[in-house]
């Protein structure tokens, strides 16, 4: 039995758990046969009932319990808590049958004889393995409660686990799970307290840093969120440079199994962490930091040989053209206009062969094509149009209005390739999915921005009729944009249409800078400082005109 115990412990490192369990069953059947007992069933639970009845009071029971620990370990790896409870209950001969059965209580009161024979060497002391099984089973129970959204019950399990002997790294994970439970119960500050304790115990507890960043985002503390993401990315990179080797024969990661450990220590990939950090920096105004992170991310994607239009390996990581567009937008914000032009050109050239000549969407008639294919085609059009739009803005910043007009026109020509027959396409009863409506809103906004940008260029060049046309069309696409209304007011004034200019001026000052209800991608975000037009003279002229009109009346 001792030889079998050692063999099973060593086998776990390179054998399938099911193969180890088959060998264990074979060992138990041989033991029963040697004791003159026969069992017809090979079901592990029934087999252990027979084994415990046969050897439960014999002198070799400590060695039987060693094999029981192996069975406990195998079941725990597959989170088979009911089987563990069933067999462990049978080891407690003093327990009253009427007493309620509870796994945590049963393990707490478990009294297995763990006597060691000094003449028989073991790979791992039975008491050490039992203690590790105890705490890992309690953690597993808590995780299962979390999956069922029973967070208060999960906290009870984690509280018990914290009182048991455990490695520092495992205790850090318990603190992290405690924090997650508090976060789900709507207590973010308690969650942050336990995440901090986890990191203090184990600086390599990446899940605690990641969960901290999520809570900081929930609380609106962007500075703390960026700090947590930066620490997380540095820690993940540091771990990647080190060779991971465990000195322990049986580790908590082994006992808790792949699914449980994924839940406990889930952390995004380093690429996704870097993207989130870059996005958060740019979105919150830390442009220079965001640019550096985006450039690091692009370099990483290129070194991995990622195709620019590939679908990616993860549903959470954005499509690569989106990353390039966000990087282009960040470079534009950082006044690195030439670099922005180069990055956006990558998107244009890579999507060129995938863009349909025209995409007619009929929401009433069922689409013959697959909906995913339609969304993909819409995305290609949107990405190419957005790339031209960003390039146009870069040329505008470089004072090249002619090239800016050319690229604004290219953006418009791309974006109008998608056409929906129904005017009320936003209504869900027409069969549009939420994803399709979101794409169409984004397309409309991009067209509105491109038309406004071209109108602004025409205004700068004195082509007032063309400016008037584009600005009117822009406001039809994206109504309520204050800057566009201000440019339109300037055009109307220069065309000597003073009454219309006055009405437009009043309307412009009754609206916000940009419509707040539209959730746009980062690369299409409107920024209040992006006026590039001095309205001081217009403000003076409109004030004098309105004052004179009021005096006359």
GROMACS .gro file of C-alpha atoms in nm, residues 124-455:
model
  332
  124UNK     CA    1   0.495   1.307   0.101
  125UNK     CA    2   0.387   1.283   0.464
  126UNK     CA    3   0.023   1.182   0.488
  127UNK     CA    4  -0.051   1.460   0.737
  128UNK     CA    5   0.089   1.726   0.501
  129UNK     CA    6  -0.117   1.591   0.213
  130UNK     CA    7  -0.430   1.579   0.431
  131UNK     CA    8  -0.381   1.942   0.541
  132UNK     CA    9  -0.337   2.052   0.180
  133UNK     CA   10  -0.644   1.855   0.072
  134UNK     CA   11  -0.841   2.011   0.358
  135UNK     CA   12  -0.774   2.372   0.263
  136UNK     CA   13  -0.808   2.309  -0.112
  137UNK     CA   14  -1.143   2.137  -0.062
  138UNK     CA   15  -1.269   2.432   0.142
  139UNK     CA   16  -1.151   2.670  -0.133
  140UNK     CA   17  -1.318   2.453  -0.398
  141UNK     CA   18  -1.643   2.463  -0.200
  142UNK     CA   19  -1.622   2.843  -0.182
  143UNK     CA   20  -1.556   2.875  -0.554
  144UNK     CA   21  -1.857   2.655  -0.629
  145UNK     CA   22  -2.069   2.884  -0.410
  146UNK     CA   23  -1.939   3.184  -0.607
  147UNK     CA   24  -2.035   3.018  -0.934
  148UNK     CA   25  -2.388   2.978  -0.796
  149UNK     CA   26  -2.378   3.348  -0.693
  150UNK     CA   27  -2.402   3.255  -0.324
  151UNK     CA   28  -2.135   3.504  -0.219
  152UNK     CA   29  -2.216   3.516   0.153
  153UNK     CA   30  -2.179   3.137   0.176
  154UNK     CA   31  -1.857   3.163  -0.024
  155UNK     CA   32  -1.720   3.415   0.227
  156UNK     CA   33  -1.786   3.165   0.509
  157UNK     CA   34  -1.579   2.904   0.327
  158UNK     CA   35  -1.293   3.146   0.257
  159UNK     CA   36  -1.299   3.264   0.618
  160UNK     CA   37  -1.250   2.905   0.731
  161UNK     CA   38  -0.974   2.851   0.473
  162UNK     CA   39  -0.783   3.152   0.606
  163UNK     CA   40  -0.759   2.982   0.947
  164UNK     CA   41  -0.591   2.672   0.806
  165UNK     CA   42  -0.217   2.626   0.749
  166UNK     CA   43  -0.129   2.711   0.390
  167UNK     CA   44   0.153   2.843   0.168
  168UNK     CA   45   0.169   3.224   0.134
  169UNK     CA   46   0.077   3.209  -0.234
  170UNK     CA   47  -0.238   3.007  -0.159
  171UNK     CA   48  -0.337   3.240   0.124
  172UNK     CA   49  -0.299   3.532  -0.119
  173UNK     CA   50  -0.543   3.359  -0.356
  174UNK     CA   51  -0.789   3.311  -0.068
  175UNK     CA   52  -0.771   3.686   0.004
  176UNK     CA   53  -0.832   3.752  -0.366
  177UNK     CA   54  -1.140   3.528  -0.371
  178UNK     CA   55  -1.264   3.700  -0.055
  179UNK     CA   56  -1.223   4.035  -0.229
  180UNK     CA   57  -1.412   3.910  -0.535
  181UNK     CA   58  -1.700   3.799  -0.315
  182UNK     CA   59  -1.716   4.139  -0.146
  183UNK     CA   60  -1.706   4.308  -0.487
  184UNK     CA   61  -2.003   4.099  -0.601
  185UNK     CA   62  -2.187   4.192  -0.279
  186UNK     CA   63  -2.145   4.561  -0.367
  187UNK     CA   64  -1.868   4.637  -0.117
  188UNK     CA   65  -1.579   4.757  -0.340
  189UNK     CA   66  -1.373   4.911  -0.059
  190UNK     CA   67  -1.376   4.584   0.138
  191UNK     CA   68  -1.273   4.411  -0.185
  192UNK     CA   69  -0.978   4.648  -0.231
  193UNK     CA   70  -0.870   4.583   0.129
  194UNK     CA   71  -0.839   4.208   0.064
  195UNK     CA   72  -0.674   4.257  -0.276
  196UNK     CA   73  -0.411   4.470  -0.103
  197UNK     CA   74  -0.355   4.198   0.160
  198UNK     CA   75  -0.315   3.944  -0.121
  199UNK     CA   76  -0.047   4.150  -0.299
  200UNK     CA   77   0.133   4.215   0.031
  201UNK     CA   78   0.148   3.840   0.093
  202UNK     CA   79   0.248   3.748  -0.261
  203UNK     CA   80   0.362   4.014  -0.508
  204UNK     CA   81   0.313   3.759  -0.788
  205UNK     CA   82  -0.062   3.735  -0.717
  206UNK     CA   83  -0.161   3.874  -1.056
  207UNK     CA   84  -0.532   3.807  -1.010
  208UNK     CA   85  -0.542   4.047  -0.712
  209UNK     CA   86  -0.387   4.326  -0.921
  210UNK     CA   87  -0.628   4.257  -1.206
  211UNK     CA   88  -0.933   4.254  -0.980
  212UNK     CA   89  -0.809   4.578  -0.819
  213UNK     CA   90  -0.800   4.744  -1.160
  214UNK     CA   91  -1.160   4.634  -1.225
  215UNK     CA   92  -1.277   4.781  -0.893
  216UNK     CA   93  -1.090   5.108  -0.952
  217UNK     CA   94  -1.262   5.134  -1.291
  218UNK     CA   95  -1.598   5.074  -1.123
  219UNK     CA   96  -1.520   5.350  -0.872
  220UNK     CA   97  -1.411   5.588  -1.150
  221UNK     CA   98  -1.056   5.616  -1.014
  222UNK     CA   99  -0.872   5.613  -1.348
  223UNK     CA  100  -0.533   5.705  -1.198
  224UNK     CA  101  -0.539   5.409  -0.959
  225UNK     CA  102  -0.668   5.183  -1.238
  226UNK     CA  103  -0.375   5.278  -1.462
  227UNK     CA  104  -0.128   5.218  -1.177
  228UNK     CA  105  -0.277   4.873  -1.109
  229UNK     CA  106  -0.268   4.780  -1.480
  230UNK     CA  107   0.092   4.901  -1.510
  231UNK     CA  108   0.197   4.691  -1.208
  232UNK     CA  109   0.008   4.392  -1.346
  233UNK     CA  110   0.171   4.417  -1.688
  234UNK     CA  111   0.518   4.449  -1.533
  235UNK     CA  112   0.454   4.150  -1.305
  236UNK     CA  113   0.326   3.933  -1.592
  237UNK     CA  114   0.627   4.024  -1.806
  238UNK     CA  115   0.862   3.949  -1.516
  239UNK     CA  116   0.705   3.606  -1.465
  240UNK     CA  117   0.728   3.531  -1.838
  241UNK     CA  118   1.104   3.585  -1.820
  242UNK     CA  119   1.139   3.334  -1.536
  243UNK     CA  120   1.119   2.958  -1.570
  244UNK     CA  121   0.821   2.828  -1.375
  245UNK     CA  122   0.908   2.522  -1.170
  246UNK     CA  123   0.741   2.387  -0.859
  247UNK     CA  124   0.943   2.213  -0.589
  248UNK     CA  125   0.630   2.059  -0.436
  249UNK     CA  126   0.525   1.712  -0.543
  250UNK     CA  127   0.156   1.803  -0.504
  251UNK     CA  128   0.063   2.170  -0.546
  252UNK     CA  129  -0.264   2.355  -0.485
  253UNK     CA  130  -0.280   2.416  -0.860
  254UNK     CA  131  -0.279   2.039  -0.915
  255UNK     CA  132  -0.548   1.971  -0.657
  256UNK     CA  133  -0.783   2.247  -0.766
  257UNK     CA  134  -0.775   2.133  -1.127
  258UNK     CA  135  -0.763   2.337  -1.446
  259UNK     CA  136  -1.120   2.473  -1.436
  260UNK     CA  137  -1.102   2.578  -1.072
  261UNK     CA  138  -0.759   2.740  -1.109
  262UNK     CA  139  -0.875   2.927  -1.420
  263UNK     CA  140  -1.159   3.073  -1.213
  264UNK     CA  141  -0.935   3.151  -0.915
  265UNK     CA  142  -0.635   3.304  -1.089
  266UNK     CA  143  -0.785   3.424  -1.416
  267UNK     CA  144  -0.583   3.708  -1.561
  268UNK     CA  145  -0.592   3.836  -1.922
  269UNK     CA  146  -0.302   3.778  -2.157
  270UNK     CA  147  -0.015   4.026  -2.147
  271UNK     CA  148  -0.130   4.166  -2.485
  272UNK     CA  149  -0.480   4.230  -2.354
  273UNK     CA  150  -0.343   4.389  -2.035
  274UNK     CA  151  -0.121   4.618  -2.243
  275UNK     CA  152  -0.412   4.711  -2.469
  276UNK     CA  153  -0.636   4.788  -2.173
  277UNK     CA  154  -0.360   5.001  -2.019
  278UNK     CA  155  -0.299   5.190  -2.345
  279UNK     CA  156  -0.672   5.244  -2.402
  280UNK     CA  157  -0.727   5.364  -2.045
  281UNK     CA  158  -0.433   5.605  -2.063
  282UNK     CA  159  -0.551   5.767  -2.387
  283UNK     CA  160  -0.915   5.778  -2.280
  284UNK     CA  161  -0.821   5.955  -1.957
  285UNK     CA  162  -0.582   6.204  -2.115
  286UNK     CA  163  -0.243   6.042  -2.043
  287UNK     CA  164  -0.162   6.061  -2.411
  288UNK     CA  165   0.217   6.022  -2.407
  289UNK     CA  166   0.197   5.709  -2.187
  290UNK     CA  167  -0.083   5.571  -2.400
  291UNK     CA  168   0.115   5.622  -2.720
  292UNK     CA  169   0.417   5.435  -2.582
  293UNK     CA  170   0.197   5.145  -2.470
  294UNK     CA  171   0.024   5.128  -2.809
  295UNK     CA  172   0.359   5.128  -2.992
  296UNK     CA  173   0.483   4.846  -2.765
  297UNK     CA  174   0.164   4.655  -2.840
  298UNK     CA  175   0.198   4.701  -3.218
  299UNK     CA  176   0.559   4.582  -3.198
  300UNK     CA  177   0.448   4.276  -3.001
  301UNK     CA  178   0.173   4.193  -3.252
  302UNK     CA  179   0.417   4.227  -3.542
  303UNK     CA  180   0.678   4.007  -3.371
  304UNK     CA  181   0.409   3.739  -3.318
  305UNK     CA  182   0.341   3.746  -3.692
  306UNK     CA  183  -0.023   3.843  -3.646
  307UNK     CA  184  -0.212   3.906  -3.968
  308UNK     CA  185  -0.374   4.249  -3.953
  309UNK     CA  186  -0.719   4.118  -4.049
  310UNK     CA  187  -0.706   3.792  -3.851
  311UNK     CA  188  -0.996   3.720  -3.620
  312UNK     CA  189  -0.763   3.680  -3.322
  313UNK     CA  190  -0.733   3.406  -3.063
  314UNK     CA  191  -0.958   3.557  -2.798
  315UNK     CA  192  -1.306   3.699  -2.798
  316UNK     CA  193  -1.188   3.958  -2.545
  317UNK     CA  194  -0.898   4.099  -2.746
  318UNK     CA  195  -1.012   4.357  -3.003
  319UNK     CA  196  -0.960   4.299  -3.372
  320UNK     CA  197  -0.612   4.406  -3.476
  321UNK     CA  198  -0.728   4.684  -3.716
  322UNK     CA  199  -0.908   4.839  -3.418
  323UNK     CA  200  -0.581   4.838  -3.222
  324UNK     CA  201  -0.404   5.009  -3.513
  325UNK     CA  202  -0.681   5.272  -3.542
  326UNK     CA  203  -0.663   5.341  -3.169
  327UNK     CA  204  -0.285   5.375  -3.197
  328UNK     CA  205  -0.330   5.614  -3.490
  329UNK     CA  206  -0.576   5.820  -3.288
  330UNK     CA  207  -0.334   5.831  -2.991
  331UNK     CA  208  -0.050   5.945  -3.221
  332UNK     CA  209  -0.278   6.212  -3.362
  333UNK     CA  210  -0.353   6.334  -3.010
  334UNK     CA  211   0.019   6.334  -2.932
  335UNK     CA  212   0.079   6.557  -3.240
  336UNK     CA  213   0.284   6.285  -3.408
  337UNK     CA  214   0.099   6.334  -3.735
  338UNK     CA  215   0.343   6.160  -3.970
  339UNK     CA  216   0.345   5.848  -3.749
  340UNK     CA  217  -0.036   5.853  -3.739
  341UNK     CA  218  -0.045   5.860  -4.121
  342UNK     CA  219   0.184   5.555  -4.142
  343UNK     CA  220  -0.015   5.349  -3.888
  344UNK     CA  221  -0.347   5.427  -4.057
  345UNK     CA  222  -0.202   5.339  -4.398
  346UNK     CA  223  -0.139   4.987  -4.262
  347UNK     CA  224  -0.515   4.949  -4.199
  348UNK     CA  225  -0.606   5.084  -4.544
  349UNK     CA  226  -0.371   4.853  -4.736
  350UNK     CA  227  -0.455   4.543  -4.531
  351UNK     CA  228  -0.835   4.581  -4.566
  352UNK     CA  229  -0.831   4.682  -4.934
  353UNK     CA  230  -0.903   4.334  -5.073
  354UNK     CA  231  -1.184   4.264  -4.825
  355UNK     CA  232  -1.405   4.569  -4.877
  356UNK     CA  233  -1.724   4.504  -5.077
  357UNK     CA  234  -1.809   4.742  -5.364
  358UNK     CA  235  -2.152   4.799  -5.209
  359UNK     CA  236  -2.333   4.647  -4.912
  360UNK     CA  237  -2.711   4.675  -4.925
  361UNK     CA  238  -2.881   4.570  -4.602
  362UNK     CA  239  -3.251   4.489  -4.600
  363UNK     CA  240  -3.380   4.456  -4.244
  364UNK     CA  241  -3.726   4.334  -4.348
  365UNK     CA  242  -3.619   4.057  -4.585
  366UNK     CA  243  -3.400   3.796  -4.422
  367UNK     CA  244  -3.041   3.826  -4.527
  368UNK     CA  245  -2.930   3.538  -4.746
  369UNK     CA  246  -2.577   3.566  -4.616
  370UNK     CA  247  -2.468   3.467  -4.272
  371UNK     CA  248  -2.507   3.750  -4.019
  372UNK     CA  249  -2.145   3.714  -3.904
  373UNK     CA  250  -2.026   3.761  -4.261
  374UNK     CA  251  -2.237   4.075  -4.294
  375UNK     CA  252  -2.095   4.218  -3.971
  376UNK     CA  253  -1.745   4.134  -4.093
  377UNK     CA  254  -1.803   4.323  -4.420
  378UNK     CA  255  -1.944   4.622  -4.232
  379UNK     CA  256  -1.636   4.619  -4.008
  380UNK     CA  257  -1.399   4.627  -4.306
  381UNK     CA  258  -1.583   4.929  -4.447
  382UNK     CA  259  -1.580   5.102  -4.108
  383UNK     CA  260  -1.210   5.040  -4.045
  384UNK     CA  261  -1.103   5.166  -4.386
  385UNK     CA  262  -1.327   5.472  -4.358
  386UNK     CA  263  -1.200   5.549  -4.007
  387UNK     CA  264  -0.838   5.516  -4.124
  388UNK     CA  265  -0.898   5.770  -4.402
  389UNK     CA  266  -1.076   5.993  -4.151
  390UNK     CA  267  -0.779   5.991  -3.914
  391UNK     CA  268  -0.542   6.056  -4.204
  392UNK     CA  269  -0.754   6.351  -4.309
  393UNK     CA  270  -0.737   6.494  -3.957
  394UNK     CA  271  -0.358   6.449  -3.959
  395UNK     CA  272  -0.331   6.641  -4.290
  396UNK     CA  273  -0.555   6.912  -4.146
  397UNK     CA  274  -0.323   6.945  -3.848
  398UNK     CA  275  -0.031   6.970  -4.092
  399UNK     CA  276  -0.214   7.265  -4.260
  400UNK     CA  277  -0.256   7.069  -4.584
  401UNK     CA  278  -0.626   7.135  -4.648
  402UNK     CA  279  -0.616   7.002  -5.004
  403UNK     CA  280  -0.489   6.659  -4.893
  404UNK     CA  281  -0.726   6.670  -4.596
  405UNK     CA  282  -1.024   6.722  -4.830
  406UNK     CA  283  -0.904   6.430  -5.044
  407UNK     CA  284  -0.890   6.196  -4.745
  408UNK     CA  285  -1.219   6.317  -4.596
  409UNK     CA  286  -1.375   6.241  -4.936
  410UNK     CA  287  -1.215   5.895  -4.941
  411UNK     CA  288  -1.355   5.830  -4.594
  412UNK     CA  289  -1.705   5.935  -4.705
  413UNK     CA  290  -1.683   5.724  -5.022
  414UNK     CA  291  -1.591   5.419  -4.814
  415UNK     CA  292  -1.856   5.470  -4.548
  416UNK     CA  293  -2.146   5.522  -4.790
  417UNK     CA  294  -2.083   5.173  -4.934
  418UNK     CA  295  -2.306   5.040  -4.655
  419UNK     CA  296  -2.670   5.126  -4.718
  420UNK     CA  297  -2.985   5.022  -4.530
  421UNK     CA  298  -3.313   5.043  -4.720
  422UNK     CA  299  -3.529   5.119  -4.414
  423UNK     CA  300  -3.520   5.466  -4.261
  424UNK     CA  301  -3.621   5.332  -3.919
  425UNK     CA  302  -3.340   5.073  -3.915
  426UNK     CA  303  -3.273   5.130  -3.544
  427UNK     CA  304  -3.599   4.956  -3.451
  428UNK     CA  305  -3.531   4.606  -3.321
  429UNK     CA  306  -3.859   4.471  -3.460
  430UNK     CA  307  -3.704   4.493  -3.806
  431UNK     CA  308  -3.478   4.207  -3.711
  432UNK     CA  309  -3.159   4.399  -3.653
  433UNK     CA  310  -2.932   4.257  -3.389
  434UNK     CA  311  -2.783   4.478  -3.122
  435UNK     CA  312  -2.442   4.432  -3.284
  436UNK     CA  313  -2.573   4.549  -3.622
  437UNK     CA  314  -2.743   4.856  -3.474
  438UNK     CA  315  -2.419   4.941  -3.291
  439UNK     CA  316  -2.222   4.913  -3.617
  440UNK     CA  317  -2.468   5.134  -3.802
  441UNK     CA  318  -2.464   5.402  -3.532
  442UNK     CA  319  -2.085   5.401  -3.549
  443UNK     CA  320  -2.093   5.429  -3.930
  444UNK     CA  321  -2.335   5.723  -3.912
  445UNK     CA  322  -2.112   5.899  -3.662
  446UNK     CA  323  -1.802   5.841  -3.876
  447UNK     CA  324  -1.982   5.981  -4.180
  448UNK     CA  325  -2.093   6.281  -3.975
  449UNK     CA  326  -1.736   6.346  -3.862
  450UNK     CA  327  -1.598   6.312  -4.214
  451UNK     CA  328  -1.857   6.551  -4.357
  452UNK     CA  329  -1.798   6.802  -4.076
  453UNK     CA  330  -1.422   6.780  -4.130
  454UNK     CA  331  -1.451   6.835  -4.504
  455UNK     CA  332  -1.694   7.121  -4.448
   0.00000   0.00000   0.00000
